[in-house]
Short mmCIF file of C-alpha atoms in Angstrom, two decimals:
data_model
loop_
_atom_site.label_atom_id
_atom_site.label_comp_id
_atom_site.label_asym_id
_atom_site.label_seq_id
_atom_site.Cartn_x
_atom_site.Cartn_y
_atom_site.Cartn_z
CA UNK A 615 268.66 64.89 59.10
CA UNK A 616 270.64 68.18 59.32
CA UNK A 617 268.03 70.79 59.11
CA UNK A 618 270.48 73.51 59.10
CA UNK A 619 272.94 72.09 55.95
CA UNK A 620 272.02 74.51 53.43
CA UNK A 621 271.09 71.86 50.77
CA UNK A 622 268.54 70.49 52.96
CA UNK A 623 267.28 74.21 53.46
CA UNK A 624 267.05 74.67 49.84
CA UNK A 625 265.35 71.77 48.70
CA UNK A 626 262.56 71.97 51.70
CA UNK A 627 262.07 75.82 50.42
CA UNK A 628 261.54 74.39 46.76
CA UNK A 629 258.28 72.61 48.51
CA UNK A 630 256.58 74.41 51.57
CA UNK A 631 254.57 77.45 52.15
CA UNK A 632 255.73 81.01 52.02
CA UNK A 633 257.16 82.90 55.07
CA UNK A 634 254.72 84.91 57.13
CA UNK A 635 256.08 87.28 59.46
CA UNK A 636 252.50 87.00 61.57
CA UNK A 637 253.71 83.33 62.17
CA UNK A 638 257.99 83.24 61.57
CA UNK A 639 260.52 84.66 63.13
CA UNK A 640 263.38 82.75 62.93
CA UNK A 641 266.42 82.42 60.29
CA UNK A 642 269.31 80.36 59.72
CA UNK A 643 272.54 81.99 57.97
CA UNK A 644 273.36 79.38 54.66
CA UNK A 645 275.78 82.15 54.12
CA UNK A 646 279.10 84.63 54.37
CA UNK A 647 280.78 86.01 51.49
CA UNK A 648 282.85 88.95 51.44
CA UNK A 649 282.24 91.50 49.05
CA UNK A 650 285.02 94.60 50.50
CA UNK A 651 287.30 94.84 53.13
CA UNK A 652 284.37 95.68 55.28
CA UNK A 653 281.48 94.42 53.72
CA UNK A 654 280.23 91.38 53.88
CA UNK A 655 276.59 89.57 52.40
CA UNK A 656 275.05 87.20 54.36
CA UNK A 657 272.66 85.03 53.43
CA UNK A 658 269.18 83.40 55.41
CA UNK A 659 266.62 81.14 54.62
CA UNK A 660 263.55 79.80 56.50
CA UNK A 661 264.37 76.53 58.95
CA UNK A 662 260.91 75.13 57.71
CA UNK A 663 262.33 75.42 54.19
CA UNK A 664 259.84 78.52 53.85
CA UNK A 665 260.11 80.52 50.30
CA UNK A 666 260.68 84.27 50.95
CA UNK A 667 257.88 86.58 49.36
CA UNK A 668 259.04 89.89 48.85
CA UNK A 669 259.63 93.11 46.78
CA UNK A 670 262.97 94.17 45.34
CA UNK A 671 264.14 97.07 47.76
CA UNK A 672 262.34 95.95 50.56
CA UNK A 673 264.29 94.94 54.13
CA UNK A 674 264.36 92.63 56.88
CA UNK A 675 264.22 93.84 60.78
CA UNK A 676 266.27 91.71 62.80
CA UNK A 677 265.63 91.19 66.16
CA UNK A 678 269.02 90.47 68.11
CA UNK A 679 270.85 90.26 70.97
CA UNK A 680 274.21 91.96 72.19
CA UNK A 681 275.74 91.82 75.47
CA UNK A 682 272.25 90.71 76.67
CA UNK A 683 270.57 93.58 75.79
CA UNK A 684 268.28 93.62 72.40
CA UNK A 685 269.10 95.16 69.45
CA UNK A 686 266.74 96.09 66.43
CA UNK A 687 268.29 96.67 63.25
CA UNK A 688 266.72 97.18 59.30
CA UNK A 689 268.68 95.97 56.73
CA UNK A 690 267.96 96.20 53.34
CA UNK A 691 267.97 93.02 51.15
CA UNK A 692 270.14 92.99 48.38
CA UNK A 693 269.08 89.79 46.60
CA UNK A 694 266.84 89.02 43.81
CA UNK A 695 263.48 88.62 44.51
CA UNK A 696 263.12 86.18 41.50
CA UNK A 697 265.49 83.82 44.04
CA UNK A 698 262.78 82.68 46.84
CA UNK A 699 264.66 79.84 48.53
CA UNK A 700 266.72 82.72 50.08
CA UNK A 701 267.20 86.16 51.09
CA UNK A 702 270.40 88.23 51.43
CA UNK A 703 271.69 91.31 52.95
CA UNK A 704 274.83 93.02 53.16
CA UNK A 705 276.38 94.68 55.80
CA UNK A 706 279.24 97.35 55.99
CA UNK A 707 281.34 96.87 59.03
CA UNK A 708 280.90 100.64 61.17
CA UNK A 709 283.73 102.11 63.42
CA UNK A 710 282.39 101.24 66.73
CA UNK A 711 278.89 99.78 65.49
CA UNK A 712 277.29 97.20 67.92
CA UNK A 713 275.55 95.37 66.17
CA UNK A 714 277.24 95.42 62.21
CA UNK A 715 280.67 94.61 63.97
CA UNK A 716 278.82 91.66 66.05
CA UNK A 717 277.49 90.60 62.36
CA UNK A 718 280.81 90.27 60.77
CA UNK A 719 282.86 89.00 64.17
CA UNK A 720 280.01 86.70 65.19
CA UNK A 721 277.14 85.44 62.94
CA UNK A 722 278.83 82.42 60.88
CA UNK A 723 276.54 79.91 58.37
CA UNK A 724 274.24 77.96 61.00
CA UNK A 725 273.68 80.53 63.50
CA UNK A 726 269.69 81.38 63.84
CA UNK A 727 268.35 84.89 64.60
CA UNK A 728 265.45 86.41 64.80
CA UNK A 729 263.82 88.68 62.39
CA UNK A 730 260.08 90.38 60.89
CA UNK A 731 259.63 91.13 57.09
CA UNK A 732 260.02 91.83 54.48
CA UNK A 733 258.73 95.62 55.05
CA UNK A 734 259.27 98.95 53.38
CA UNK A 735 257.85 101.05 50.65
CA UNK A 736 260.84 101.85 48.61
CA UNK A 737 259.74 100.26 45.62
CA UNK A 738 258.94 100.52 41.75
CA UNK A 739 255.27 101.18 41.64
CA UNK A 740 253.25 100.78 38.66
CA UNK A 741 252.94 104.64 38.43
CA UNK A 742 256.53 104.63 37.84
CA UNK A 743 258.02 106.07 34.67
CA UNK A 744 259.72 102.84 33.13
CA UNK A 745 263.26 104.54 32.66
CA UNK A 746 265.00 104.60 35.64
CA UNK A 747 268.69 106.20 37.70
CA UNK A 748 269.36 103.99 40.55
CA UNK A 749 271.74 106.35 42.99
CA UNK A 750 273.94 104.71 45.63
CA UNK A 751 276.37 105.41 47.90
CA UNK A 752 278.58 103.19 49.79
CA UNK A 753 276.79 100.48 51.66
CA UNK A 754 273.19 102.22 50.28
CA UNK A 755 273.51 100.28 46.97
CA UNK A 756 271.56 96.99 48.62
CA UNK A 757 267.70 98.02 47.88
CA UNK A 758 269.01 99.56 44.44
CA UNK A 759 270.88 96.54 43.63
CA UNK A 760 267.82 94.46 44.57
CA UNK A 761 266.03 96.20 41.91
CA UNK A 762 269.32 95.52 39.31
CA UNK A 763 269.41 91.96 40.21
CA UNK A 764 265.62 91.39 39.69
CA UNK A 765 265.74 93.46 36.28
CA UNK A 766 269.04 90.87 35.47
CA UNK A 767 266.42 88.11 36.55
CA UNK A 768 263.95 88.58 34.28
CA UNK A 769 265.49 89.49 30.73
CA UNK A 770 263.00 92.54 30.43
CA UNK A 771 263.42 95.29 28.52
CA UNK A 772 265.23 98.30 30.52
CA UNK A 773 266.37 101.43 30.49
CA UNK A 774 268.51 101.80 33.72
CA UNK A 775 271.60 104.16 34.60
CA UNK A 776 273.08 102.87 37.78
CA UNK A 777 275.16 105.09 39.57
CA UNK A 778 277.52 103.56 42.47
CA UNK A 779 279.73 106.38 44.36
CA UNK A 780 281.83 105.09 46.85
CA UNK A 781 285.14 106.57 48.58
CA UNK A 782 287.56 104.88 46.72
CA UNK A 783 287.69 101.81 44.09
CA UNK A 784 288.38 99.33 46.59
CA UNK A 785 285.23 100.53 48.69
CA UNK A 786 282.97 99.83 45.18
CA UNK A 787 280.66 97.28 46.52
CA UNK A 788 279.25 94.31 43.80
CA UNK A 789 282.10 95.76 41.48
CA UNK A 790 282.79 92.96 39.27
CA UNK A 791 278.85 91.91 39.50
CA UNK A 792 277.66 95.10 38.47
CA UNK A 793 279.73 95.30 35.40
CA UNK A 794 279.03 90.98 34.36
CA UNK A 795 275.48 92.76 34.79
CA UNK A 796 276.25 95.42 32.63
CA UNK A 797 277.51 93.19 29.67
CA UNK A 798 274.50 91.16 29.37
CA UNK A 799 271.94 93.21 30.69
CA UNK A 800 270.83 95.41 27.45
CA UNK A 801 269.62 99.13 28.17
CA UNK A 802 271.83 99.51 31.11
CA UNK A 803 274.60 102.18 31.62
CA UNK A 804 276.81 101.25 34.63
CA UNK A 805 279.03 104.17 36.18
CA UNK A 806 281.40 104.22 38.93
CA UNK A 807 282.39 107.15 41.10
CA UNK A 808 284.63 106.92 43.87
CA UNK A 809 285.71 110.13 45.38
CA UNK A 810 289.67 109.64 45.10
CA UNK A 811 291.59 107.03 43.13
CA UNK A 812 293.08 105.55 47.32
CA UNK A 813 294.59 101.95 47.10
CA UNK A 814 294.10 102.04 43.28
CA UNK A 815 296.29 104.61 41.46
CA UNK A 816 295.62 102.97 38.28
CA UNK A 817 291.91 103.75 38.37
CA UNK A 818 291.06 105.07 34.94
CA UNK A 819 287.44 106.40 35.55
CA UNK A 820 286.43 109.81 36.78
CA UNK A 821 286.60 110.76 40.64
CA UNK A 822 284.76 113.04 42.70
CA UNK A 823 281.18 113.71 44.14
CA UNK A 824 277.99 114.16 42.38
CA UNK A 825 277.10 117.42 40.88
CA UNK A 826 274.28 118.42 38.57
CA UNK A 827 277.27 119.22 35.66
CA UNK A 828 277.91 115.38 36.27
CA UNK A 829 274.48 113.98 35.86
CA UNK A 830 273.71 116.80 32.83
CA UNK A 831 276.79 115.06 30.97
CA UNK A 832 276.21 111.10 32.77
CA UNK A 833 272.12 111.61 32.74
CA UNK A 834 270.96 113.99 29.94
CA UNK A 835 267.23 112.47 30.45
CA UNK A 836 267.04 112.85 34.37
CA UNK A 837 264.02 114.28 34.34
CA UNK A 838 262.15 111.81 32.25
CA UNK A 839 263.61 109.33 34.63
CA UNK A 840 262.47 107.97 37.81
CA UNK A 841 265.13 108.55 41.10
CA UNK A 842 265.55 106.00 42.82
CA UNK A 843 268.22 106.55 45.82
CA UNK A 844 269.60 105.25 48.94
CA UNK A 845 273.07 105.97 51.09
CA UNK A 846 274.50 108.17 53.73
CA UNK A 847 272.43 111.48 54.74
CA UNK A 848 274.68 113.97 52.63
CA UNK A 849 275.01 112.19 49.45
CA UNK A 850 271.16 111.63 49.50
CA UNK A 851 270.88 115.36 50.46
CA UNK A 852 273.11 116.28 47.70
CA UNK A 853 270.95 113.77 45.47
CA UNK A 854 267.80 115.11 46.28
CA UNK A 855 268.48 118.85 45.63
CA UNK A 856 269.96 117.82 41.88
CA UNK A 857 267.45 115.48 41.17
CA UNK A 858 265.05 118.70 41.64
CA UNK A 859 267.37 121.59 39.59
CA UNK A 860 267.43 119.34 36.26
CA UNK A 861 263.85 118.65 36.90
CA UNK A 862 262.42 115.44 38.12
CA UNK A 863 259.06 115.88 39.62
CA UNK A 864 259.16 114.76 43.67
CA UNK A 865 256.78 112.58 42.50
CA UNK A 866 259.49 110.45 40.55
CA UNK A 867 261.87 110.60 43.66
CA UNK A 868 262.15 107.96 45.97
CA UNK A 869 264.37 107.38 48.42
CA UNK A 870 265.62 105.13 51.59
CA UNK A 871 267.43 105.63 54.88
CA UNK A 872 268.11 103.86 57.76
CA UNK A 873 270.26 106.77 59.39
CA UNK A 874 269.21 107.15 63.48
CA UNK A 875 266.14 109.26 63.64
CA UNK A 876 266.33 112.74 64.03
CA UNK A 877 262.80 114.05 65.16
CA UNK A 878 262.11 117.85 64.99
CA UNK A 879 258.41 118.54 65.64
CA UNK A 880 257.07 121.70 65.72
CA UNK A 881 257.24 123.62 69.03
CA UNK A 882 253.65 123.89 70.41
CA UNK A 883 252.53 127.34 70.74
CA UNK A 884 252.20 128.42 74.34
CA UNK A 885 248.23 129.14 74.13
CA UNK A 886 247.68 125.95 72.04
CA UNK A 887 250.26 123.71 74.80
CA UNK A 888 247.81 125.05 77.98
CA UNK A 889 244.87 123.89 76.20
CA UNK A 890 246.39 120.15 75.21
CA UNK A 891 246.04 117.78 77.68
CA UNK A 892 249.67 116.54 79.23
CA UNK A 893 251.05 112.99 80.30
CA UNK A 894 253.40 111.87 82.34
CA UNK A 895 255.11 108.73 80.89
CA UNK A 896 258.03 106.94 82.51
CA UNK A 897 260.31 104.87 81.58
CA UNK A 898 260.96 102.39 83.85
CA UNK A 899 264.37 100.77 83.51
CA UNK A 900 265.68 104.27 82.84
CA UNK A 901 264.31 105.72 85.89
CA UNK A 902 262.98 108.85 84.02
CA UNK A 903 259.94 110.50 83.52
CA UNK A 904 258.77 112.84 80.62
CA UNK A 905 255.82 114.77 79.68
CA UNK A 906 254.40 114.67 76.78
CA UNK A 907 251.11 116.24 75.38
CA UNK A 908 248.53 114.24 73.54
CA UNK A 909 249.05 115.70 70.20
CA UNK A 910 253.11 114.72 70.46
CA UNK A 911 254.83 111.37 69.85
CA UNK A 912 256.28 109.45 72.95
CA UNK A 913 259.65 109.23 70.91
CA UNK A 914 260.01 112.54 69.53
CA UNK A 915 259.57 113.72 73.45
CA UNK A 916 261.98 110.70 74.40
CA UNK A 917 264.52 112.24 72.13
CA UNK A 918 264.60 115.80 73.45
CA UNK A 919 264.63 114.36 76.85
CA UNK A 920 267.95 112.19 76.07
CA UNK A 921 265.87 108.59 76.67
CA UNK A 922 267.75 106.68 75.11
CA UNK A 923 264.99 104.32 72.40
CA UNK A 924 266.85 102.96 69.49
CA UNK A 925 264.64 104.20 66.23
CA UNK A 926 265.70 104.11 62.18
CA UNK A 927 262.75 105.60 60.35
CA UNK A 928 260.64 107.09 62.46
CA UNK A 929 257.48 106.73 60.70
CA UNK A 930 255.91 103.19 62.02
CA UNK A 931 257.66 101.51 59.39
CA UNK A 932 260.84 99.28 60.61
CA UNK A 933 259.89 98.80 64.33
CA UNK A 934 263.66 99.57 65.84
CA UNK A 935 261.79 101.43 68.56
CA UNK A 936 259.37 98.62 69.60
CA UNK A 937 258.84 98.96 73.36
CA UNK A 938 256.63 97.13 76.00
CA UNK A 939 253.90 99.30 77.52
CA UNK A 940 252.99 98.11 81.16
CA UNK A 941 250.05 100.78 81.49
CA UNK A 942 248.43 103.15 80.18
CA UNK A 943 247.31 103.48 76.10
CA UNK A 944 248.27 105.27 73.31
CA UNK A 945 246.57 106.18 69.63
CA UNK A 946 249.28 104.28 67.29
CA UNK A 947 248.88 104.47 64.03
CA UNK A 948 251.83 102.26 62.36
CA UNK A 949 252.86 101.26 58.78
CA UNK A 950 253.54 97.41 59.52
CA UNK A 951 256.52 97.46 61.54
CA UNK A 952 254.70 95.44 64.53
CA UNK A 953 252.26 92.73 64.03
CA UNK A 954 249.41 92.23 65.67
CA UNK A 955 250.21 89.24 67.76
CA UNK A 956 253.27 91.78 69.38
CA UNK A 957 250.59 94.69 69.92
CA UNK A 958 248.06 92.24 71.87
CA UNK A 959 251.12 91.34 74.08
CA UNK A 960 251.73 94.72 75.13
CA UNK A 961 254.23 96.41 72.61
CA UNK A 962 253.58 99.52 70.74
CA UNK A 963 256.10 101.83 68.28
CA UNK A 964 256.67 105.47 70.42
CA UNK A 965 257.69 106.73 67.33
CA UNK A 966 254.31 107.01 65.68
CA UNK A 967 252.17 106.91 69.15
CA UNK A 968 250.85 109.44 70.90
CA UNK A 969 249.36 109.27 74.74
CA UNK A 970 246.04 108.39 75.46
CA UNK A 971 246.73 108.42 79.30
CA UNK A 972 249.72 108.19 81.53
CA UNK A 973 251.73 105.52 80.43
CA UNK A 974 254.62 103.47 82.26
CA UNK A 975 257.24 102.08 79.26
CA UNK A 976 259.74 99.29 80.44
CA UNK A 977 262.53 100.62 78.90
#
């Protein structure tokens, strides 16, 4: 039997257990559809026919490998979680990007990879108001059209205005889904804004970036709405700071990045730095040694000091910046992106540890 035809998949997933990232780790694409000229979907499922468990805006971590070296990336599923057999995510091609280039060159229906989930936090909570604004841009529509799909799924009631901004039409990812979606799905308001009419001079909607005019016109009820948002640093920037002059409590804003960590920590004052205790940790493949105090993360220190430790969130969330530790201990305090069974073999997340002792990192 061909465990990896995609039927066979499918109808063990309609049968077995759910997936637990404490025991799975491996995928197998069923998969690749083209959605833009640079975005593709692809599509996993478990090889033990293993029914995926998650919540709509969550991600997967994937645990790869280019040029022999690993690579840790989040990516954001953009399926329905009403659809269990299988999991998707899509993936804009990046100028120059390791691993999202190696996706669409390389990974073809068959191919296994690695990967821990679902994790995240950007989802609808019960606390939520029930009217929502789903905000994308670009390739940040995924979680948000997680939610739509799931909403689609289950012929609720709902009051949704989903906003897609893109550069140009052509670059409007789930286009034609969105607006089937729109036509049967009652209570939702569908608009499209790319930022110049490129490669479609017939394009008949408006054009042009979002502004609080905009969403007072698009959005009259923002603030009895709840924000949710996800898409390139500036456009959630600009999001953010509208979202908060027309009124919707921060409470009611959520939002989700994956851009590379930027880590600004406040500078330790001089008398408070001579009284905390300092570490040296080194990094062993890089040759380097830092120092970093006990009441400062290893990779916020790593990151003024140029070591180079791929990170996403930050926060003990995703995991990108899972590291071995060959001595030495730290206080970690993570939000599920490592499991247990990966701490009590030696890895730990610099980005939300801080030194115990001297440590030695193999990285």
């Amino acid at each position: 039997m061909d465990t990896r035809n995609p039927q066979v998949l499918l109808a063990k997933a309609a049968r077995h257990d759910v997936w637990n990232p404490e025991e799975d780790d491996t995928l197998v694409c069923l998969d690749v559809q083209q959605e833009t000229h640079d975005v593709r979907t692809f599509t996993f499922a478990s090889p033990d026919g293993k029914r995926f468990a998650f919540k709509a805006g969550q991600y997967f971590l994937f645990d790869l490998e280019h040029n022999g070296e690993p690579e840790s990336r989040c990516y954001s599923i953009s399926s329905s979680p009403h659809r269990t057999n299988a999991f998707s995510v899509t993936v804009k091609r990046v100028p120059g990007g390791k691993i999202s280039n190696w996706l669409h060159d390389t990974l073809v229906p068959g191919a296994s990879v690695k990967a821990n989930g679902p994790l995240g936090h950007f989802v609808r909570s019960e606390a939520s108001k029930p009217k929502l604004l789903l905000l994308s841009g670009g390739s940040g529509i995924t979680p948000v059209m997680s939610i739509l799909r799931e909403l689609a799924d289950s012929c609720a009631p709902a009051d949704v205005v989903f906003l897609h901004a893109a550069r140009t039409p052509l670059d409007l990812i789930f286009r034609d889904e969105l607006a089937c979606i729109a036509r049967r799905l009652k209570g939702l308001r569908l608009h499209f804004l790319p930022e110049t009419v490129a490669g479609e001079p017939s394009w008949s909607g408006l054009t042009g970036r979002i502004s609080a005019d905009y969403f007072r016109l698009a959005v009259p009820d923002i603030a009895d709405r709840t924000v949710m948002c996800c898409g390139p640093a500036p456009f959630m920037a600009a999001a953010r700071g509208i979202a908060a002059e027309l009124g919707v409590p921060a409470a009611h804003y959520l939002e989700e990045s994956f851009d590379a960590a930027v880590i600004d920590e406040p500078e330790i004052p001089a008398i408070q730095e001579a009284a905390a205790k300092v570490f040296q940790v080194t990094f062993s493949k890089q040759a380097r040694s830092i120092e970093v105090t006990g009441d400062q993360s290893v990779l916020s220190c790593a990151k003024k000091a140029s070591v180079r430790i791929p990170s996403s969130c930050a926060n003990g969330v995703c995991g990108t910046c899972k590291s071995k530790l060959t001595s030495g201990t730290v206080d970690m305090n993570h939000n599920g992106g490592i499991r247990q069974r990966e701490i009590d073999a030696g890895f730990f997340l610099p980005c939300c540890s801080k030194p115990l002792s001297d440590l030695v990192i193999e990285r």
